[in-house]
N, CA and C of each residue as an Amber inpcrd file, in Angstrom:
protein
   465
  17.4240000 -24.5970000 -23.7250000  16.6720000 -23.3750000 -23.4630000
  15.3050000 -23.6880000 -22.8490000  14.5970000 -24.6620000 -23.4090000
  13.2720000 -25.0110000 -22.8810000  13.4010000 -25.5140000 -21.4500000
  14.4380000 -26.3420000 -21.1660000  14.6360000 -26.8520000 -19.8200000
  14.8270000 -25.7140000 -18.8280000  15.6010000 -24.7020000 -19.1920000
  15.8210000 -23.5570000 -18.3030000  14.5260000 -22.8270000 -17.9980000
  13.6500000 -22.6840000 -19.0000000  12.3590000 -22.0280000 -18.7790000
  11.4950000 -22.8290000 -17.8210000  11.4930000 -24.1480000 -17.9840000
  10.7100000 -25.0100000 -17.0970000  11.2590000 -24.9300000 -15.6890000
  12.5810000 -25.0060000 -15.5550000  13.1990000 -24.9290000 -14.2400000
  12.8990000 -23.5860000 -13.5750000  12.9060000 -22.5150000 -14.3490000
  12.6190000 -21.1890000 -13.8190000  11.2000000 -21.1260000 -13.2730000
  10.2440000 -21.7090000 -13.9930000   8.8540000 -21.6950000 -13.5460000
   8.6900000 -22.4680000 -12.2420000   9.3370000 -23.6200000 -12.1520000
   9.1950000 -24.4650000 -10.9730000   9.7820000 -23.7750000  -9.7400000
  10.9090000 -23.0830000  -9.9130000  11.5860000 -22.4870000  -8.7650000
  11.1820000 -21.0340000  -8.5110000  10.2270000 -20.5190000  -9.2530000
   9.8420000 -19.1200000  -9.1060000   9.2870000 -18.8440000  -7.7210000
   9.8460000 -17.8390000  -7.0890000   9.3770000 -17.3970000  -5.7820000
   8.9010000 -15.9600000  -5.9500000   7.7620000 -15.6570000  -5.3470000
   7.1350000 -14.3570000  -5.5580000   6.6970000 -13.7380000  -4.2430000
   6.9150000 -12.4310000  -4.1470000   6.3580000 -11.6360000  -3.0660000
   5.3290000 -10.6960000  -3.6810000   4.1540000 -10.6590000  -3.1100000
   3.1740000  -9.6350000  -3.4570000   3.1840000  -8.6640000  -2.2890000
   3.6490000  -7.4550000  -2.5500000   3.7820000  -6.4460000  -1.5110000
   2.6370000  -5.4440000  -1.6170000   1.8280000  -5.3970000  -0.5870000
   0.7380000  -4.4280000  -0.5130000   1.2850000  -3.2400000   0.2580000
   1.5890000  -2.1700000  -0.4730000   2.2420000  -1.0280000   0.1670000
   1.3440000   0.1880000   0.1840000   1.4730000   0.9250000   1.2570000
   0.7530000   2.1820000   1.4220000   1.2210000   2.8040000   2.7290000
   0.7950000   4.0150000   2.9880000   1.1460000   4.6580000   4.2530000
   0.2880000   4.0680000   5.3730000   0.4810000   4.5580000   6.5720000
  -0.2150000   4.0190000   7.7490000  -1.7280000   4.1770000   7.6400000
  -2.4270000   3.2160000   8.1930000  -3.8910000   3.2610000   8.3220000
  -4.6230000   3.4000000   6.9920000  -4.1630000   2.6410000   6.0010000
  -4.8070000   2.6740000   4.6820000  -5.4500000   1.3380000   4.3060000
  -5.5840000   0.4170000   5.2800000  -6.3100000  -0.8300000   5.0270000
  -5.4590000  -1.9960000   4.5590000  -4.1590000  -1.9380000   4.7290000
  -3.2880000  -3.0240000   4.2680000  -3.5720000  -4.3290000   5.0160000
  -3.5490000  -4.2610000   6.3410000  -3.7850000  -5.4730000   7.1360000
  -5.1990000  -5.9940000   6.9180000  -6.1630000  -5.1020000   6.8600000
  -7.5450000  -5.5450000   6.6480000  -7.7070000  -6.1990000   5.2810000
  -7.0200000  -5.6980000   4.2770000  -7.0610000  -6.3230000   2.9490000
  -6.4990000  -7.7370000   3.0250000  -5.3800000  -7.9180000   3.7260000
  -4.7980000  -9.2620000   3.8450000  -5.6720000 -10.1750000   4.7000000
  -6.3670000  -9.6010000   5.6780000  -7.3080000 -10.3960000   6.4730000
  -8.4200000 -10.9350000   5.5600000  -8.9250000 -10.0760000   4.6990000
  -9.9710000 -10.4940000   3.7450000  -9.4250000 -11.5330000   2.7640000
  -8.1720000 -11.3570000   2.3530000  -7.5410000 -12.3270000   1.4580000
  -7.4000000 -13.6810000   2.1450000  -6.9980000 -13.6830000   3.4030000
  -6.8770000 -14.9350000   4.1550000  -8.2260000 -15.6500000   4.2470000
  -9.2850000 -14.8900000   4.4860000 -10.6310000 -15.4810000   4.5400000
 -11.0200000 -16.0690000   3.1850000 -10.6160000 -15.4020000   2.1280000
 -10.9030000 -15.8870000   0.7720000 -10.1730000 -17.2100000   0.5150000
  -8.9180000 -17.3190000   0.9580000  -8.1800000 -18.5720000   0.8270000
  -8.8920000 -19.6910000   1.5660000  -9.3680000 -19.4080000   2.7710000
 -10.0720000 -20.4370000   3.5460000 -11.3530000 -20.8800000   2.8390000
 -12.0200000 -19.9280000   2.2260000 -13.2580000 -20.2430000   1.5050000
 -12.9820000 -21.0550000   0.2370000 -11.9780000 -20.6520000  -0.5260000
 -11.7070000 -21.2860000  -1.8290000 -10.9440000 -22.5980000  -1.7120000
 -10.1320000 -22.7570000  -0.6440000  -9.3070000 -23.9540000  -0.4960000
  -9.5170000 -24.5830000   0.8790000 -10.7220000 -25.0950000   1.1530000
 -11.0140000 -25.6260000   2.4930000 -10.1680000 -26.8440000   2.8650000
  -9.5990000 -27.5360000   1.9000000  -8.7960000 -28.7220000   2.1950000
  -7.3140000 -28.4060000   2.3790000  -6.9230000 -27.1720000   2.1610000
  -5.5360000 -26.7740000   2.3890000  -5.2460000 -26.8060000   3.8900000
  -3.9600000 -26.8370000   4.2300000  -3.5460000 -26.8240000   5.6270000
  -3.2300000 -25.3780000   6.0040000  -3.8930000 -24.8900000   7.0440000
  -3.7290000 -23.5050000   7.5090000  -3.0580000 -23.5080000   8.8780000
  -2.0740000 -22.6270000   9.0570000  -1.3730000 -22.5580000  10.3460000
  -2.2460000 -21.9420000  11.4450000  -3.2840000 -21.2400000  11.0750000
  -4.2280000 -20.6660000  12.0330000  -5.6090000 -21.2530000  11.7760000
  -6.2810000 -21.6410000  12.8350000  -7.6500000 -22.1480000  12.6900000
  -8.5750000 -20.9960000  12.3270000  -8.4330000 -19.8960000  13.0420000
  -9.2600000 -18.7170000  12.7950000  -8.3670000 -17.5350000  12.4480000
  -8.8180000 -16.7360000  11.5150000  -8.1110000 -15.5120000  11.1680000
  -8.4630000 -14.4720000  12.2380000  -7.4660000 -13.8620000  12.8840000
  -7.7820000 -12.8610000  13.9150000  -8.5870000 -11.6990000  13.3360000
  -9.5410000 -11.2280000  14.0970000 -10.3850000 -10.1320000  13.6150000
  -9.7550000  -8.7640000  13.8260000  -8.7310000  -8.6940000  14.6750000
  -7.9970000  -7.4400000  14.8850000  -6.4990000  -7.7480000  14.9670000
  -5.7010000  -6.7470000  14.7010000  -4.2550000  -6.8710000  14.8530000
  -3.5780000  -7.5720000  13.6930000  -2.2650000  -7.5360000  13.7410000
  -1.4660000  -8.1820000  12.7090000  -1.4610000  -9.6850000  12.9020000
  -1.1630000 -10.3960000  11.8240000  -1.1460000 -11.8530000  11.8770000
  -0.2050000 -12.4050000  10.8200000   0.1600000 -13.6700000  11.0090000
   0.9180000 -14.4350000  10.0270000   0.1550000 -15.7290000   9.7960000
  -0.0550000 -16.0370000   8.5360000  -0.7460000 -17.2620000   8.1630000
   0.0920000 -17.9790000   7.1200000   0.3170000 -19.2630000   7.3390000
   1.0010000 -20.0830000   6.3340000   0.0050000 -21.1170000   5.8480000
  -0.1180000 -21.1870000   4.5300000  -1.0760000 -22.0850000   3.8840000
  -0.2840000 -23.0770000   3.0450000  -0.5490000 -24.3600000   3.2540000
   0.0550000 -25.3900000   2.4180000  -1.0310000 -25.8910000   1.4760000
  -0.8180000 -25.6380000   0.2060000  -1.7870000 -25.9670000  -0.8350000
  -1.0760000 -26.8520000  -1.8430000  -1.3230000 -28.1560000  -1.7530000
  -0.5960000 -29.1360000  -2.5560000   0.8920000 -28.9840000  -2.2770000
   1.6970000 -28.6440000  -3.2700000   3.1420000 -28.5050000  -3.0540000
   3.5780000 -27.0450000  -2.9450000   2.6260000 -26.1430000  -2.7320000
   2.9330000 -24.7160000  -2.6230000   2.7360000 -24.2830000  -1.1740000
   3.6960000 -23.5180000  -0.6750000   3.5420000 -22.8950000   0.6370000
   3.3620000 -21.4110000   0.4210000   2.2720000 -20.8970000   0.9710000
   1.9120000 -19.4920000   0.8250000   1.9240000 -18.8590000   2.2070000
   2.5570000 -17.6940000   2.3170000   2.5590000 -16.9820000   3.5900000
   1.8470000 -15.6550000   3.4190000   1.0310000 -15.3260000   4.3930000
   0.4300000 -14.0010000   4.4680000   0.9770000 -13.3710000   5.7440000
   1.7020000 -12.2770000   5.5770000   2.3610000 -11.5800000   6.6920000
   1.8570000 -10.1470000   6.7060000   1.0610000  -9.7990000   7.7250000
   0.4450000  -8.4690000   7.7250000   1.2420000  -7.4160000   8.4880000
   2.2710000  -7.8340000   9.2040000   3.0180000  -6.8730000  10.0130000
   4.1450000  -6.2680000   9.1780000   3.8430000  -5.1470000   8.5300000
   4.8060000  -4.5020000   7.6500000   5.1190000  -3.0760000   8.0520000
   5.0520000  -2.7940000   9.3310000   5.3630000  -1.4500000   9.8210000
   6.8590000  -1.3100000  10.0640000   7.3520000  -0.0790000  10.1060000
   8.7550000   0.1310000  10.4660000   9.0470000  -0.4290000  11.8610000
  10.2910000  -0.8140000  12.0780000  10.7630000  -1.3420000  13.3670000
  10.1090000  -2.6560000  13.7690000   9.6560000  -3.4470000  12.8000000
   9.0660000  -4.7550000  13.1040000   9.9220000  -5.9030000  12.5730000
  11.1320000  -5.5810000  12.1030000  12.0740000  -6.5940000  11.6060000
  11.4780000  -7.3940000  10.4530000  10.8850000  -6.6830000   9.4980000
  10.2610000  -7.3370000   8.3580000  11.2620000  -8.2060000   7.6040000
  12.4750000  -7.7270000   7.4140000  13.4600000  -8.5140000   6.6690000
  13.6870000  -9.8750000   7.3260000  13.8560000  -9.9010000   8.6360000
  14.0820000 -11.1570000   9.3430000  12.8730000 -12.0830000   9.2150000
  11.6880000 -11.5230000   9.3040000  10.4740000 -12.3450000   9.2040000
  10.3040000 -12.9070000   7.7970000  10.6560000 -12.1170000   6.7790000
  10.5870000 -12.6190000   5.4030000  11.6250000 -13.7190000   5.1760000
  12.8220000 -13.5380000   5.7250000  13.8620000 -14.5660000   5.6160000
  13.4000000 -15.8650000   6.2760000  12.7220000 -15.7440000   7.4040000
  12.1950000 -16.9230000   8.0910000  11.1770000 -17.6450000   7.2080000
  10.3120000 -16.8880000   6.5510000   9.3180000 -17.4990000   5.6700000
   9.9780000 -18.1990000   4.4930000  11.0370000 -17.6020000   3.9500000
  11.7920000 -18.2540000   2.8800000  12.4020000 -19.5500000   3.3980000
  12.9570000 -19.5090000   4.6060000  13.5380000 -20.7050000   5.2080000
  12.5230000 -21.8080000   5.4550000  11.2670000 -21.4190000   5.6460000
  10.1890000 -22.4090000   5.8160000   9.7090000 -22.9730000   4.4810000
  10.2660000 -22.4640000   3.3950000   9.9130000 -22.9800000   2.0650000
   8.7170000 -22.3140000   1.4230000   8.3850000 -21.1050000   1.8450000
   7.2480000 -20.4040000   1.2450000   7.6130000 -19.9180000  -0.1530000
   6.8680000 -20.3910000  -1.1530000   7.0820000 -20.0100000  -2.5420000
   6.4420000 -18.6690000  -2.8470000   5.4100000 -18.3540000  -2.1140000
   4.6360000 -17.1440000  -2.3350000   4.4450000 -16.4510000  -0.9840000
   4.8590000 -15.1970000  -0.9230000   4.6810000 -14.4060000   0.2940000
   3.8680000 -13.1730000  -0.0650000   2.7930000 -12.9670000   0.6640000
   1.9660000 -11.7800000   0.4840000   2.1190000 -10.9820000   1.7730000
   2.6210000  -9.7700000   1.6530000   2.9070000  -9.0040000   2.8650000
   2.5350000  -7.5390000   2.6820000   2.5610000  -6.8360000   3.7980000
   2.3190000  -5.3970000   3.7720000   3.6440000  -4.6810000   3.9890000
   3.7090000  -3.4520000   3.5410000   4.8540000  -2.5950000   3.8300000
   4.4440000  -1.1490000   3.6120000   5.2740000  -0.2760000   4.0960000
   5.0410000   1.1520000   3.8840000   5.5480000   1.5330000   2.4960000
   5.4520000   2.7940000   2.1670000   5.8120000   3.2290000   0.8120000
   7.2780000   3.6080000   0.6740000   7.9940000   3.6660000   1.7850000
   9.4120000   4.0030000   1.7260000  10.0870000   3.4870000   2.9850000
  11.4030000   3.5150000   2.9690000  12.1520000   3.1650000   4.1550000
  12.4690000   1.6930000   4.2890000  12.6580000   1.2760000   5.5440000
  13.1760000  -0.0580000   5.8300000  12.2690000  -1.1990000   5.3590000
  10.9630000  -0.9880000   5.3360000  10.0870000  -2.0860000   4.9110000
  10.1930000  -2.3230000   3.4110000  10.3100000  -1.2660000   2.6430000
  10.5210000  -1.4150000   1.1960000  11.8830000  -2.0640000   0.9540000
  12.8880000  -1.6280000   1.6950000  14.2310000  -2.2000000   1.5590000
  14.2200000  -3.6880000   1.9000000  13.4550000  -4.0810000   2.9000000
  13.3700000  -5.4950000   3.2720000  12.9040000  -6.3360000   2.0880000
  11.9380000  -5.8280000   1.3550000  11.4040000  -6.5690000   0.2100000
  12.3920000  -6.5670000  -0.9500000  12.9830000  -5.4190000  -1.2480000
  13.9520000  -5.3840000  -2.3570000  15.1870000  -6.2110000  -2.0170000
  15.5520000  -6.2940000  -0.7500000  16.6630000  -7.1670000  -0.3570000
  16.3180000  -8.6320000  -0.6000000  15.0680000  -9.0130000  -0.3700000
  14.6410000 -10.3980000  -0.6140000  14.7740000 -10.7580000  -2.0930000
  14.5070000  -9.7960000  -2.9670000  14.6750000 -10.0400000  -4.4000000
  16.1120000 -10.4590000  -4.6910000  17.0570000  -9.7210000  -4.1220000
  18.4760000  -9.9670000  -4.3810000  18.9890000 -11.1930000  -3.6320000
  18.6850000 -11.2820000  -2.3650000  19.2580000 -12.3220000  -1.5100000
  18.6440000 -13.6990000  -1.7300000  17.3680000 -13.7590000  -2.0380000
  16.6670000 -15.0460000  -2.0960000  15.9900000 -15.3090000  -3.4330000
  16.2640000 -14.4560000  -4.4040000  15.7500000 -14.6500000  -5.7610000
  14.2190000 -14.6160000  -5.8430000  13.6210000 -13.6630000  -5.1460000
  12.1790000 -13.4600000  -5.2410000  11.8790000 -12.4390000  -6.3270000
  10.7660000 -12.6170000  -6.9860000  10.2090000 -11.6120000  -7.8820000
   9.1390000 -10.8870000  -7.0730000   9.0540000  -9.5600000  -7.2260000
   8.0730000  -8.7980000  -6.4480000   7.0220000  -8.1810000  -7.3470000
   5.7920000  -8.3070000  -6.9130000   4.6630000  -7.6140000  -7.5330000
   4.2010000  -6.5880000  -6.5070000   4.2690000  -5.3170000  -6.8650000
   3.8690000  -4.2310000  -5.9650000   2.4310000  -3.8390000  -6.2490000
   1.6650000  -3.6620000  -5.2030000   0.2920000  -3.1960000  -5.3300000
  -0.0200000  -2.3620000  -4.0900000  -1.1440000  -1.6990000  -4.1070000
  -1.5380000  -0.9150000  -2.9370000  -3.0240000  -1.1270000  -2.6780000
  -3.4590000  -0.6540000  -1.5480000  -4.8760000  -0.7510000  -1.2270000
  -5.6520000   0.2850000  -2.0390000  -6.9350000   0.0650000  -2.1540000
  -7.7900000   1.0630000  -2.7840000  -8.0730000   2.1650000  -1.7830000
  -8.1480000   3.3780000  -2.2880000  -8.4600000   4.5270000  -1.4460000
  -9.5060000   5.3740000  -2.1440000 -10.2050000   6.1310000  -1.3590000
 -11.2240000   7.0040000  -1.9120000 -11.2430000   8.3050000  -1.1320000
 -11.4480000   9.3790000  -1.8470000 -11.5790000  10.6670000  -1.1760000
 -13.0190000  10.8890000  -0.7310000 -13.9130000  10.0590000  -1.2210000
 -15.3190000  10.1540000  -0.8420000 -15.5890000   9.2580000   0.3570000
 -16.8090000   9.1810000   0.7730000 -17.1920000   8.3480000   1.9170000
 -17.5840000   6.9490000   1.4580000 -16.7230000   6.3520000   0.6230000
 -16.9660000   4.9930000   0.1470000 -16.6880000   4.0250000   1.2910000
 -17.4620000   2.9610000   1.3650000 -17.3240000   1.9420000   2.3930000
 -15.9370000   1.2910000   2.2840000 -15.0750000   1.5740000   3.2550000
 -13.7000000   1.0790000   3.2350000 -13.6390000  -0.4490000   3.3310000
 -14.5680000  -1.0480000   4.0640000 -14.6150000  -2.5100000   4.1800000
 -14.8290000  -3.1310000   2.8030000 -15.7290000  -2.5470000   2.0360000
 -15.9860000  -3.0510000   0.6820000 -14.7550000  -2.8810000  -0.2050000
 -14.0610000  -1.7460000  -0.0660000 -12.8470000  -1.5300000  -0.8510000
 -11.7820000  -2.5750000  -0.5140000 -11.5860000  -2.8660000   0.7680000
 -10.5940000  -3.8550000   1.1770000 -10.9710000  -5.2560000   0.6960000
 -12.2390000  -5.5710000   0.7820000 -12.7180000  -6.8790000   0.3240000
 -12.5080000  -7.0260000  -1.1890000 -12.7930000  -5.9790000  -1.9300000
 -12.6010000  -6.0050000  -3.3790000 -11.1220000  -6.1180000  -3.7290000
 -10.2660000  -5.4070000  -3.0110000  -8.8290000  -5.4970000  -3.2690000
  -8.3250000  -6.9100000  -3.0020000  -8.7880000  -7.5300000  -1.9340000
  -8.4100000  -8.9160000  -1.6340000  -8.8120000  -9.8390000  -2.7800000
 -10.0090000  -9.6430000  -3.2900000 -10.4860000 -10.4520000  -4.4240000
  -9.5900000 -10.2390000  -5.6400000  -9.1850000  -9.0170000  -5.8900000
  -8.3350000  -8.7270000  -7.0430000  -6.9340000  -9.3140000  -6.8790000
  -6.4050000  -9.3160000  -5.6640000  -5.1060000  -9.9570000  -5.4300000
  -5.2280000 -11.4540000  -5.6730000  -6.3000000 -12.0620000  -5.1940000
  -6.5330000 -13.4940000  -5.4100000  -6.5980000 -13.8050000  -6.9000000
  -7.3210000 -12.9910000  -7.6420000  -7.4250000 -13.1880000  -9.0980000
  -6.0740000 -13.0010000  -9.7760000  -5.2800000 -12.0590000  -9.3160000
  -3.9440000 -11.8530000  -9.8560000  -3.0910000 -13.1070000  -9.6540000
  -3.1650000 -13.6830000  -8.4640000  -2.4050000 -14.9000000  -8.1760000
  -2.8220000 -16.0530000  -9.0870000  -4.1020000 -16.1540000  -9.3400000
  -4.5890000 -17.1760000 -10.2540000  -4.1380000 -16.9010000 -11.6930000
  -4.2580000 -15.6780000 -12.1240000  -3.8920000 -15.3090000 -13.5000000
  -2.4260000 -15.6030000 -13.7890000  -1.5640000 -15.3600000 -12.8130000
  -0.1350000 -15.6030000 -12.9970000   0.2760000 -16.9940000 -12.5490000
  -0.7260000 -17.8550000 -12.3120000  -0.5170000 -19.2680000 -11.9560000
   0.4140000 -19.4130000 -10.7620000   0.2160000 -18.5810000  -9.7610000
   1.0020000 -18.6590000  -8.5430000   0.3220000 -19.5280000  -7.4970000
  -0.9130000 -19.9480000  -7.7690000  -1.6430000 -20.8510000  -6.8580000
  -1.7370000 -22.2200000  -7.4680000
């Protein structure tokens, strides 16, 4: 029994899905998270030298024996399932991605749970009905995702 628990921990694969409707700060939150990884783990190997300041991006981080992928392109009709399968094939133990709240992007993630034995943690961006600084909200959400990854020993 103890051996099975140890084996389960070693082989655990996780997706953190940042879901929300369009234009709610998902990509910007992941951009802030990528910058946080660069700040906290300067000796890790990053597939991108610079994090793009606009548009979607994919970043693969090799941190010791862990491969982490950040995939910000989670819109419908972007073949999210195929891109997630590719990341699994590259050996990514942890995938942090964006998706919408329903439809094919959600299905892509739930299919990964079944097909590739990923566990999914669902979260969303922070929103405000007031005129709160959205940049600050995205930065704070990125920090909270980073802390979540640390708390669950995924880093």
